Amino acid sequence: MKPTTKPTRPFFSSGPCSKRPGWSLDALDGALVGRSHRAKAAKARIQEVIEKSKSILGIPEGYVCGIVPASDTGAVEMAMWSLLGARGVDMLAWESFGSGWVTDVIKQLQLENARKLLADYGQLPDFSEVDFNNDVVFTYNGTTSGVKVPNLDWIPDDRAGLTICDATSAVFAMDIDYSKLDVVTWSWQKVMGGEAAHGMIVLSPRAIERLESYTPAWPLPKIFRMTKGGKLIDGIFEGATINTVSMLCVEDALDGLKWAEGIGGLPALLERSNANLKAIADWAETRDWIDFLAEDPATRSNTSICLKITADWYQALPEEEQAAKAKQIVSLLDNEGVGYDFGSYRDAPAGIRIWGGATVETADIEALLPWLDWAFEEIKST
């Protein structure tokens, strides 16, 4: 039978993600619109986003944090184009975004001393094969596969190379040992539900030393430059952004950070995301038609929760028909106003991807799940 209870907030997109509970446009009333982002008040507001981010996440002493253009993508590209080439690089990838970074290094930067350590969707590469005499580039959480690294114990403290981590679906949702990372990037639009187009980058003292001692062989666009005259441009990490930021987006990011502080900081954010994953795991365990894409439970993401349809009749279909059936589930619930934008990523195996980040209420996840059962029964007969 068709369920009767619907999620209060049916927003399960993996980016831009659900706004915080209780959010409305009133949260932006104090935005410094019409002001220069270089003005003293605006610069202070931007710096407040930086400082609150560092405080909530527990970024180590000596690391710097800044706001950069073009979302997480811009932040990762900035790091790779500015830092790579000084030594060999190991590129780790197990889903589409990580594969994109591999493509950029191999085809765009054309680094000959680059190694690829790849794994299929649902799996992780063999971390024991990583050469830490090289720089290492990887995603903490595979947003399109729902596979995360379970921890960073595989990264040695005495590594020679830098570790560059695209952590956009992990920060504010996963317990990260930042001392193991030399570059960390993310965007406002993921776990904190902020608006898109702005990225964040964190640099360790080792990364700063590389920036100040190494000049890449290729030209750097202005939006990638973090040094001037061989010295770090401190202003980037003190509220003076490389290019013009949206003060509306800054206000929204700050609103999300204040909400996080108000509910108990990082421990509360982790607890909320973990509760969302548990609700789905408990449900999936009692179903014979669906399972996690992640093969090892220890690698299941608690943000981009990716599921595959395992029913025999479904698996017997050609890939094109499997994809059509999965999209039909999403369309059915969209039409019912039950859940939006929870289909698998276009490059990923056909299935379902439910965002479980901290801004999503577990009660809404629990309300969605019976509807998935209903929609699955519906697609069997159509």
Steps between C-alpha positions, in 0.01 A plus 500: 500500500607856437641656820324800649782671693728721296833660591454852633798609294533274194845629400750217450728645233874439529573856393383762546385328817214559738507823698523478878178425692296814546678694227318777315600803297473700823839350590654730239348823631834617636694437177728785400359524149602805303824523697847438367640168616815700576315726745602455864163361609473263204856376541429432868192297403704295253770442761234386747405221259865394486552509877177318585579232242844443651362498853213256437718261299797516736751599233852464649709794615718637222259402221335778301151507353363714220200555272572445131308518170308225320383279786691186599598446137685830494669423831626159384618638166676786679686251719599267217611772258694685771663211685546200272805436285766536770510121539305198383129474576272208584143561383236298687153468352196282554220713355438774246634809679824327599526377141463860386803603704695215339403628156614852585840383623564259214348689206509865603807534721653209308710383792707205386584386853135442594372162616134397494360284781142429401207297629153428368184655643431346839866436581815682612851476354767306690646772722804283577616567143519878553851644477523785749825620346254633243225753548162329542164627372174338609138563595410431862145407408395383157195718450381298200578155641414537868840352589716685754841431647432348844793689656835655417721252688655399169666841466838517683597803705849499345379511140726678254228608259188705557154356550234692307147404601174591333282477811192682380244236607690412815579816699240573769375138473801273555766483771809608305856505633612819329861449610518229232402746228699783344223640282129468575225637277123524520205715395224674691229316307557155650470401868415848625239561230643834391472658159723389213796660317736555795771259609717464807864397513713408801880486477742339743840655577652240264271611219587864566870415486447331162315803367779734608786284371364353176389666177302282256619472142165618368330841524241544774173690450441779749234307689755221572780719630563475874849655508658827396873554488557153640286563810152383592236765440380520860197706409330203335486339844404818684181599323647662187375259235660452158190621319163648590286282723124513541421662833162323489683167483738609775204582724343165422823312576531686828141416589573131452813515713314678781231230483772235532645673805153529651423128480833391650765540233674220315391215732136590440550526125664157490223353714231632266668362188569165665136474608391552140730223381378266774136557406572397142725210603235358735240524225718353225600207720138382506441540127586247229494746212757762595849522647788745542730561207791502746613140537661543844269639772799687649521707180133600481458873467271673750442787259470383138324173579504297177280195456467240225191301403576130543169330411554212255246629248665842501852362463386295199412818310743666255693791653292759316176355640647478849586871483149581374337305783715671764411840355135398509521458878638852533233638267217328688603651833570838344144505364368411845701782661672240717863530400702703253828443316605170656591313183850362453760721335504488120839321482426259786325162489122533482334522839413745776710763678348649815679792662540438872702803606437682826239740363267208419265390778500127577122513527485607135726211399274261692193643329661458157587131535146349484444703187805336342344160570176617342675644193700181451179296491357748253787471251475121493169522316578783259 
